[in-house]
mmCIF file of C-alpha atoms in Angstrom:
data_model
loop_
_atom_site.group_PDB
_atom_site.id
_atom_site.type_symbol
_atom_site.label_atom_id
_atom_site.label_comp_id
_atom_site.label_asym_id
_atom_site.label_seq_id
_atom_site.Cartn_x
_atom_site.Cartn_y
_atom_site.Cartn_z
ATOM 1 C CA UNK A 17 -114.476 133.518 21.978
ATOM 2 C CA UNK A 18 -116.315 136.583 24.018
ATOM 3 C CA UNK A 19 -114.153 137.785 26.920
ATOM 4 C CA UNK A 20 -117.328 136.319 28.848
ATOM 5 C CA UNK A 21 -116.834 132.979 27.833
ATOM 6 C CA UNK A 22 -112.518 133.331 27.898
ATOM 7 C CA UNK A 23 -110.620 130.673 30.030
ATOM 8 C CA UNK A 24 -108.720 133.533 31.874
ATOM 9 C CA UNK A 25 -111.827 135.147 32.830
ATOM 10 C CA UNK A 26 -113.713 132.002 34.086
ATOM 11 C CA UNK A 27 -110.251 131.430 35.859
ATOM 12 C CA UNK A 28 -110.292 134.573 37.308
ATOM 13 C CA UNK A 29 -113.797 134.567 38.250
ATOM 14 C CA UNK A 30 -113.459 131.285 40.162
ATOM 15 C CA UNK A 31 -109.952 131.867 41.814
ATOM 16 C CA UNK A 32 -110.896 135.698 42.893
ATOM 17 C CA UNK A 33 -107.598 136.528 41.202
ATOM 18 C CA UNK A 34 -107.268 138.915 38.012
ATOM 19 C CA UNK A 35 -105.811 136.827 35.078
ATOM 20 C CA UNK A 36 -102.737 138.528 33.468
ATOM 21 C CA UNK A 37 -102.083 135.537 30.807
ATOM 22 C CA UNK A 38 -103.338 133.306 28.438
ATOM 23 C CA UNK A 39 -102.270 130.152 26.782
ATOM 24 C CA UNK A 40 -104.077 127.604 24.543
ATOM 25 C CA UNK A 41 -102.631 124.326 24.836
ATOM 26 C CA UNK A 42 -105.450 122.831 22.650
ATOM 27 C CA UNK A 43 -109.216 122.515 22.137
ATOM 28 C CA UNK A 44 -109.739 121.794 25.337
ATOM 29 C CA UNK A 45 -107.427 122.763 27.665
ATOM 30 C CA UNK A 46 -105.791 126.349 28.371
ATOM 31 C CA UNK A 47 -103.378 127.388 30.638
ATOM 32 C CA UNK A 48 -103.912 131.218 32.803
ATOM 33 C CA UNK A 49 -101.530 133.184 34.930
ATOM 34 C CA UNK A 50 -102.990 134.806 37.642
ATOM 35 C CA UNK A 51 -101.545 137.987 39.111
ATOM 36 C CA UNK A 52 -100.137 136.191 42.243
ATOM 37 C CA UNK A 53 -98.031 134.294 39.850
ATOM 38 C CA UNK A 54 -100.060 130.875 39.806
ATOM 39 C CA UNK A 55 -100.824 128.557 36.813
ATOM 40 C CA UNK A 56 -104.155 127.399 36.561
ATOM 41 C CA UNK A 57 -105.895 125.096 33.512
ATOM 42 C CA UNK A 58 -108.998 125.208 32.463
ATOM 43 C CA UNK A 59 -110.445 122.078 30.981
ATOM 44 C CA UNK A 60 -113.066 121.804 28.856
ATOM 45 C CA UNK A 61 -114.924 118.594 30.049
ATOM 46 C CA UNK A 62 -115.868 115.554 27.215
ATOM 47 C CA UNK A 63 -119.310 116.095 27.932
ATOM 48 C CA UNK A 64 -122.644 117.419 29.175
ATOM 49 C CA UNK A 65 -121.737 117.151 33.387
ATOM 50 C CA UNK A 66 -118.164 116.011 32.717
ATOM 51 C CA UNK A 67 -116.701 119.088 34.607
ATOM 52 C CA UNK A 68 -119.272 118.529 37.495
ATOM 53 C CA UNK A 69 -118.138 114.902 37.580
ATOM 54 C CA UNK A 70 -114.639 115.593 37.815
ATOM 55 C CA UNK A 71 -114.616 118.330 39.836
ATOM 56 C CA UNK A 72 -116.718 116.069 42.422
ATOM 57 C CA UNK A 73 -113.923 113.349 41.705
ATOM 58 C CA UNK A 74 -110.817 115.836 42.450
ATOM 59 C CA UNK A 75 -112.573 116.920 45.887
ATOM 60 C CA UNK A 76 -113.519 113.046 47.097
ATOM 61 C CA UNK A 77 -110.004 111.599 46.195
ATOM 62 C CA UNK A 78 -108.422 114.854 48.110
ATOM 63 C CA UNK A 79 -110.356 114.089 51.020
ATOM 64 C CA UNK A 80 -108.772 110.859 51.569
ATOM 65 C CA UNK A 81 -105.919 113.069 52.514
ATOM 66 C CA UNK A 82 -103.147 110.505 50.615
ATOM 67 C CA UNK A 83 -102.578 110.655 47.152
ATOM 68 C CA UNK A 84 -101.534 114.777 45.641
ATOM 69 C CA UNK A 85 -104.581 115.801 43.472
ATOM 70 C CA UNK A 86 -104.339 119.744 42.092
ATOM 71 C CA UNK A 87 -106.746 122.096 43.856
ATOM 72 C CA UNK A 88 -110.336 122.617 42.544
ATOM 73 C CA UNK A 89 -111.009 126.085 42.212
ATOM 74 C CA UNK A 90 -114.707 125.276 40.344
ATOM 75 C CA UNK A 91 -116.345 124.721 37.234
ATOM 76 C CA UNK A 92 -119.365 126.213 34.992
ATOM 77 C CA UNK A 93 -121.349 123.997 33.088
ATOM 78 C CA UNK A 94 -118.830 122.776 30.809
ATOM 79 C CA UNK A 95 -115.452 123.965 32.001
ATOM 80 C CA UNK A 96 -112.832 123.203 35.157
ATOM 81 C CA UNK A 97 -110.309 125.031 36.788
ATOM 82 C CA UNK A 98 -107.753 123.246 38.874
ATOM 83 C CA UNK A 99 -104.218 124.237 39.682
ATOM 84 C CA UNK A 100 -101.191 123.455 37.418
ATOM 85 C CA UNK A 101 -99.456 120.401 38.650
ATOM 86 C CA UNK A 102 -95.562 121.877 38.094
ATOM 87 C CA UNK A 103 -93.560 118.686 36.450
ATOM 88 C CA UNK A 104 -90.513 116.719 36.947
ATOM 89 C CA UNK A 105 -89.500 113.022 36.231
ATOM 90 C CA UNK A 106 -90.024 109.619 37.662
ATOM 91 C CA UNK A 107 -87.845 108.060 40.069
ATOM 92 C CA UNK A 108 -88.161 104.699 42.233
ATOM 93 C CA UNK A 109 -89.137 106.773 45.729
ATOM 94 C CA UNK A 110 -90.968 108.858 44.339
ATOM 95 C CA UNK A 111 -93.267 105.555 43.016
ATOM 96 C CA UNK A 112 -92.933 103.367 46.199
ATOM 97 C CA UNK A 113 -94.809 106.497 47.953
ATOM 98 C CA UNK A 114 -97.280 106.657 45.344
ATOM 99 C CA UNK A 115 -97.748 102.589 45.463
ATOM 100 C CA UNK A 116 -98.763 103.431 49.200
ATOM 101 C CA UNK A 117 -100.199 106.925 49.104
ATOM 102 C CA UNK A 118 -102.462 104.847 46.278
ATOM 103 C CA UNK A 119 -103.165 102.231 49.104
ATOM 104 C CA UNK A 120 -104.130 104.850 51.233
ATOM 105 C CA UNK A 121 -106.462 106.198 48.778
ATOM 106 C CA UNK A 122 -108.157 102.731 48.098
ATOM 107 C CA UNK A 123 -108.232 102.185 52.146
ATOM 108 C CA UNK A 124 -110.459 105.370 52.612
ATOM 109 C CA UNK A 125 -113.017 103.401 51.274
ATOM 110 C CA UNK A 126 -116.764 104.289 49.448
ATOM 111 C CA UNK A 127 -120.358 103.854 50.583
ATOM 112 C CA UNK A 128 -121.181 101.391 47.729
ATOM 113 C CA UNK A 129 -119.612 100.049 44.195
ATOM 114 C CA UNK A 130 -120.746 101.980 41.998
ATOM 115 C CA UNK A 131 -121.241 105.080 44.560
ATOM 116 C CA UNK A 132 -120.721 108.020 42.816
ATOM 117 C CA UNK A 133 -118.276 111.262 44.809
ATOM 118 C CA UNK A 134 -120.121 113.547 46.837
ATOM 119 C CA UNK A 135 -121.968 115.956 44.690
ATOM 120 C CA UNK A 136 -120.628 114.221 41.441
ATOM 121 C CA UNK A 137 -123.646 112.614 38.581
ATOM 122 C CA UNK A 138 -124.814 109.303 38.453
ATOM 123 C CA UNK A 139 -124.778 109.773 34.709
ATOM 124 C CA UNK A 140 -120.931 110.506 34.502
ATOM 125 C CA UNK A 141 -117.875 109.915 32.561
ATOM 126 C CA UNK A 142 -114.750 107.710 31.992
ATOM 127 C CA UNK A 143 -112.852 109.479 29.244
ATOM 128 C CA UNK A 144 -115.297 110.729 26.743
ATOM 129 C CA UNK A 145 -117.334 107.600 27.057
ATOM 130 C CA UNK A 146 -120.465 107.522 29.434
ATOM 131 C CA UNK A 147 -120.011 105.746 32.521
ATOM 132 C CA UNK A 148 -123.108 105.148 35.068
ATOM 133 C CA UNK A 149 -122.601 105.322 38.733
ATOM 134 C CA UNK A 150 -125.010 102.924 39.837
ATOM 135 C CA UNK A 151 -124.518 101.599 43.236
ATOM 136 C CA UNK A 152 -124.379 97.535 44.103
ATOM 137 C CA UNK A 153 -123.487 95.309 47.221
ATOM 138 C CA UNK A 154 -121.458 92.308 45.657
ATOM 139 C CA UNK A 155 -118.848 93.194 43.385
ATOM 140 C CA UNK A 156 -118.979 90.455 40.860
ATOM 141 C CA UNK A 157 -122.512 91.714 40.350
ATOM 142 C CA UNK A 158 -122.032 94.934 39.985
ATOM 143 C CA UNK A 159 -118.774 95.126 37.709
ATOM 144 C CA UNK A 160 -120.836 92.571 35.595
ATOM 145 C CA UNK A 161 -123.797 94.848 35.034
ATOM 146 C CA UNK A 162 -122.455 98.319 34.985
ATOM 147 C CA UNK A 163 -118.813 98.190 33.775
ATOM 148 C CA UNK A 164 -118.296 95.101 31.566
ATOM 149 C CA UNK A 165 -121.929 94.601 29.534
ATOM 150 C CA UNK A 166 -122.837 97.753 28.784
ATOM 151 C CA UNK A 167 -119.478 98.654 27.013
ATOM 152 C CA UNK A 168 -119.548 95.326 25.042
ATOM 153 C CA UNK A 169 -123.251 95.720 24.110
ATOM 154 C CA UNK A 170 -121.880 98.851 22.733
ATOM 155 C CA UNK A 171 -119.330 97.306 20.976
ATOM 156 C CA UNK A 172 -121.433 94.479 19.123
ATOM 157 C CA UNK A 173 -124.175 97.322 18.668
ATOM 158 C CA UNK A 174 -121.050 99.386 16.577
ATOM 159 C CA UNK A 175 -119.712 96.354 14.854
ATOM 160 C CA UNK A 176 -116.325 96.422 16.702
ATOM 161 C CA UNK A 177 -117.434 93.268 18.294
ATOM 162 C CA UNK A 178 -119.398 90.541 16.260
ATOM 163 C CA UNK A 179 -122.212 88.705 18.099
ATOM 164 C CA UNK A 180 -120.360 85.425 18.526
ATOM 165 C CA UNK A 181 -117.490 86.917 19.731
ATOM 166 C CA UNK A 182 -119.084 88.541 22.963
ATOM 167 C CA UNK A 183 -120.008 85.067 23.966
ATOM 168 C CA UNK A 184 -116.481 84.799 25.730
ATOM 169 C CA UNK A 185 -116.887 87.904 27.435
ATOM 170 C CA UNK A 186 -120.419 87.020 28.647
ATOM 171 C CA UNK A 187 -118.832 83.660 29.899
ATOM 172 C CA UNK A 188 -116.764 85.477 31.787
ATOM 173 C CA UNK A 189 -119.205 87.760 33.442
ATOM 174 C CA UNK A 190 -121.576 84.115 34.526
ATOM 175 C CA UNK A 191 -117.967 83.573 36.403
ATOM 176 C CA UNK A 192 -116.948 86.390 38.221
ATOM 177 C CA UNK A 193 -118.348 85.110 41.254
ATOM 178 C CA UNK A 194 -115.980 82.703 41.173
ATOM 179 C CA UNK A 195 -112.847 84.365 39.676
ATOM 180 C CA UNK A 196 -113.295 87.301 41.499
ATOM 181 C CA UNK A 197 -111.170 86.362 44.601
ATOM 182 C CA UNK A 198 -111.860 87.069 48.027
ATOM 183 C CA UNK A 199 -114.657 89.802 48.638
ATOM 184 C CA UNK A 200 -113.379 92.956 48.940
ATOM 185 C CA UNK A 201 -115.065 96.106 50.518
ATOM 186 C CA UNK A 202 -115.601 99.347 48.308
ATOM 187 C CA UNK A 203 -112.371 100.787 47.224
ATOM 188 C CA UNK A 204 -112.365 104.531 46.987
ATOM 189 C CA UNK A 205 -111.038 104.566 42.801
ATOM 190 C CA UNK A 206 -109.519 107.048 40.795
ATOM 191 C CA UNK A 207 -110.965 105.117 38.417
ATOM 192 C CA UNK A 208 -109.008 105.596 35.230
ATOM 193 C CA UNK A 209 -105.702 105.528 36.389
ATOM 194 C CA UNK A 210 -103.512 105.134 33.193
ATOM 195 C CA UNK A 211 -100.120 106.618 33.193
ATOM 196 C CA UNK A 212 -101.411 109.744 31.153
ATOM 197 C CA UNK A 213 -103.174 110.555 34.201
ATOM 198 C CA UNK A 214 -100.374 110.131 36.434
ATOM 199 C CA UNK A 215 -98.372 113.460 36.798
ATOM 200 C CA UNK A 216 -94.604 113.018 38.105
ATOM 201 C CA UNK A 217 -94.484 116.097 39.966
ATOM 202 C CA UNK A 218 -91.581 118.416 40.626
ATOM 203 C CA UNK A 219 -91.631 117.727 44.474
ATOM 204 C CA UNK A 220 -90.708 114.572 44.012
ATOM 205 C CA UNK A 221 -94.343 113.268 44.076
ATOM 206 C CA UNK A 222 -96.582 111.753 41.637
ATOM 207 C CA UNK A 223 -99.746 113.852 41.184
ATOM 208 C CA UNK A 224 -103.279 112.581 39.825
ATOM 209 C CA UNK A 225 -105.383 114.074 37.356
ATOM 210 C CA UNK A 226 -108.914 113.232 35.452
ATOM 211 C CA UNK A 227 -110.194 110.979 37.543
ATOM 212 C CA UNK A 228 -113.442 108.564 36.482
ATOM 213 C CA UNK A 229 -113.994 108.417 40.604
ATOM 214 C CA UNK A 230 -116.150 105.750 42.223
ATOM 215 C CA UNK A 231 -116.341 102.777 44.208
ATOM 216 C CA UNK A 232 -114.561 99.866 43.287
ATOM 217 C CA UNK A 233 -112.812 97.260 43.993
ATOM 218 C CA UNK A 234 -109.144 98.730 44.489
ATOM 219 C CA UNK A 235 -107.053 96.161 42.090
ATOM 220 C CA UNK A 236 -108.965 97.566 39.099
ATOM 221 C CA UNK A 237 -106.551 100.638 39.203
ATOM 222 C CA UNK A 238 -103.501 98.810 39.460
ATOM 223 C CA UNK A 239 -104.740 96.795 36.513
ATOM 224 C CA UNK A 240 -105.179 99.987 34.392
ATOM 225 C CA UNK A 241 -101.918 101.183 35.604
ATOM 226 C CA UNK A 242 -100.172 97.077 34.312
ATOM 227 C CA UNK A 243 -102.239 97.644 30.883
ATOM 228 C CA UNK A 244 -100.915 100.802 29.808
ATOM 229 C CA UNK A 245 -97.853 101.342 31.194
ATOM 230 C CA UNK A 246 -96.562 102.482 34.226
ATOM 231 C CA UNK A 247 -92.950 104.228 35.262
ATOM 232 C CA UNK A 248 -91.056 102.194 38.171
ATOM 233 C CA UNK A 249 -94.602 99.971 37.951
ATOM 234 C CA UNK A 250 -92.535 96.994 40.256
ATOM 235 C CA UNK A 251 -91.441 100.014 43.007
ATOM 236 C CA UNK A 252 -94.991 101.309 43.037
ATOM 237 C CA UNK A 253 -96.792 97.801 44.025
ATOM 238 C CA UNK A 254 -94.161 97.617 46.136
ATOM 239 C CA UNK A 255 -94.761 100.485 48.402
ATOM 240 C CA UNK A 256 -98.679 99.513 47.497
ATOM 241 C CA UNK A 257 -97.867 96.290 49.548
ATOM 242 C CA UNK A 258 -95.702 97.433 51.923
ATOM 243 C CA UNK A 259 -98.529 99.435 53.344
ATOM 244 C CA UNK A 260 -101.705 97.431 52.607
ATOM 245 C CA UNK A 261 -101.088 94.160 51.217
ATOM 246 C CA UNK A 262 -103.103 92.970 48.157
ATOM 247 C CA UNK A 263 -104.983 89.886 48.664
ATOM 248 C CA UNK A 264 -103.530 86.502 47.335
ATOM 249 C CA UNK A 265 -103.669 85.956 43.481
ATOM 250 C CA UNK A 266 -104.277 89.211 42.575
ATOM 251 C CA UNK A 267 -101.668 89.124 39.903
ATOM 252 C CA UNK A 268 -103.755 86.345 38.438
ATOM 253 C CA UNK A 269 -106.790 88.552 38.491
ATOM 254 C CA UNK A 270 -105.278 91.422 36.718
ATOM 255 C CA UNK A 271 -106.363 90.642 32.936
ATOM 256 C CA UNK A 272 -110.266 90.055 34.406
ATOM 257 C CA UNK A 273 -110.251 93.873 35.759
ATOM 258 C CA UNK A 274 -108.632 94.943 32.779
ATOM 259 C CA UNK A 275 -112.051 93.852 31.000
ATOM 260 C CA UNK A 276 -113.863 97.515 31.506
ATOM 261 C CA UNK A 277 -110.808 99.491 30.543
ATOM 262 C CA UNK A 278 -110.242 97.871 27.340
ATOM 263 C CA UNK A 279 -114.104 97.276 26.142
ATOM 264 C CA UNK A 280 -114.152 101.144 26.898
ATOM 265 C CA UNK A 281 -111.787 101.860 24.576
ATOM 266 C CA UNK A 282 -112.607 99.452 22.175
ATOM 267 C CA UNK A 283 -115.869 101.790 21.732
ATOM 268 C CA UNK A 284 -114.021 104.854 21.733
ATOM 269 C CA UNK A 285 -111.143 103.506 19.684
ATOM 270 C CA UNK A 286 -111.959 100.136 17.850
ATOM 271 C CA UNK A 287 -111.035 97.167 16.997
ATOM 272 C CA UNK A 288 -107.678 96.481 18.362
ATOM 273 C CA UNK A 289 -109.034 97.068 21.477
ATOM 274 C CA UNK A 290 -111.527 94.981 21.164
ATOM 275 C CA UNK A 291 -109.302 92.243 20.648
ATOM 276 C CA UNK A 292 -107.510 92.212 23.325
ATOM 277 C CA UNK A 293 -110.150 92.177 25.291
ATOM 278 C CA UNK A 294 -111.331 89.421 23.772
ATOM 279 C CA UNK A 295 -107.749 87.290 24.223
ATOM 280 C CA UNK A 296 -107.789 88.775 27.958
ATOM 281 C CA UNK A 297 -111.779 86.886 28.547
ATOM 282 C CA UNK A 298 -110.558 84.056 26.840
ATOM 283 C CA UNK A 299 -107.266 83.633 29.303
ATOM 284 C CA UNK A 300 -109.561 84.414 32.286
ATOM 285 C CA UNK A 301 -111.791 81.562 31.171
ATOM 286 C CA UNK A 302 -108.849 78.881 30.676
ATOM 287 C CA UNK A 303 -107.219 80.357 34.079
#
């Protein structure tokens, strides 16, 4: 790699600050020291926009001025750079202030579902799969269309998911309206909240990182956080609640907005994803 193209100099070139080290941590992440003694990372993003979709992301969740989110520093047309979240260990306080720092977040609100951050692609990213910000007034709707289908289209399309199979899902899309629970206004999301994206920092607060921001409705990220595991999970609904209470039966809800996550990574990943997506339609359906 050219000393045009390094991560230090692209760090250095968007932080104003000469880079003094280097580090690869993989293919697509690096870590620079910068003479002032910060730690930045540059990230290379999963895709053509990815960087200007997360970088958008970063900034819009930041705003809300509640959950930690490293600083944004810019990005080229593939790469990021964003401060170094510095890292310590989970604890119970430190998750009941993220349950309502993430409450906060959610609260802040978004023009639309579906509405992509300021300055961030409609055509954008949730992982390394494609995800399309397109905007919608009812949420059953909308999380029908643009975050359920088109993953399990792509899933029969791939074979992960045979034909007769995606009939339960489908079912459960012709029923959101009424599973859905009480309407909701746009949640501002992180949008792919899984612990991996969850930093516990050394402050004693948890940090966020990579989101898939949009508009949503809010108890789709507490679902991804119940679906893949969450440190302290019980203290950080707890401090969720204690400072905007989730509406009744939401616990009952949680395997119908686990739906998108897990026909996501049933394309990226396969079949064992697939069914449990499948098993989760089928319990929403018998619920």
């Amino acid at each position: 790699m050219t000393e045009r193209t390094a991560p230090g100099a692209l760090a250095a070139r968007l932080t104003g600050r000469p880079a003094t080290g280097e580090r690869r941590l993989s293919g697509t992440l690096a870590e620079v020291t910068l003479d002032d003694g910060r730690t930045v990372m540059v990230k290379l993003g999963d895709g053509p926009g990815a960087a200007r979709a997360e970088a958008a992301g970063l900034r819009w969740l930041a705003d809300a001025g509640s959950v930690r989110l490293p600083t944004v520093y810019g990005h080229d047309e593939r790469r990021l750079v964003i401060d170094r979240v510095s890292q310590g260990s989970p604890d119970a306080r430190a998750a009941v202030r993220f349950g309502g720092a993430l409450a906060a977040l959610h609260a802040a609100g978004a023009p639309a579902f579906g509405a992509a951050p300021p300055g961030g692609p409609r055509e954008a990213y949730i992982g390394r799969a494609p995800m399309r910000n397109v905007h919608g007034a009812d949420w059953p709707v909308w999380y029908a269309e643009h975050r359920v289908l088109p993953y399990l289209r792509r899933a029969v399309d791939d074979g992960t998911i045979r034909p007769a199979e995606a009939t339960v899902v489908e079912r459960v899309c012709e029923r959101l309206p009424d599973l859905a629970g009480p309407a909701e206004p746009p949640a501002r999301l992180h949008g792919d909240l899984w612990n991996g994206n969850v930093l516990w920092g050394a402050d004693g607060h948890a940090w966020l990182i990579d989101p898939a921001a949009h508009g949503g409705h809010r108890e789709t990220d507490l679902a991804m956080l119940a679906l893949f595991g969450c440190p302290h999970l019980d203290a950080v609904l707890r401090g969720y609640e204690q400072a905007v209470p989730l509406a009744d039966g939401w616990a009952d809800r949680i395997g119908l907005h686990q739906l998108f996550p897990l026909l996501v990574h049933a394309v990226l990943f396969g079949r064992g994803y697939a069914e449990q997506a499948l098993t989760v339609a089928r319990a929403a359906l018998s619920s």
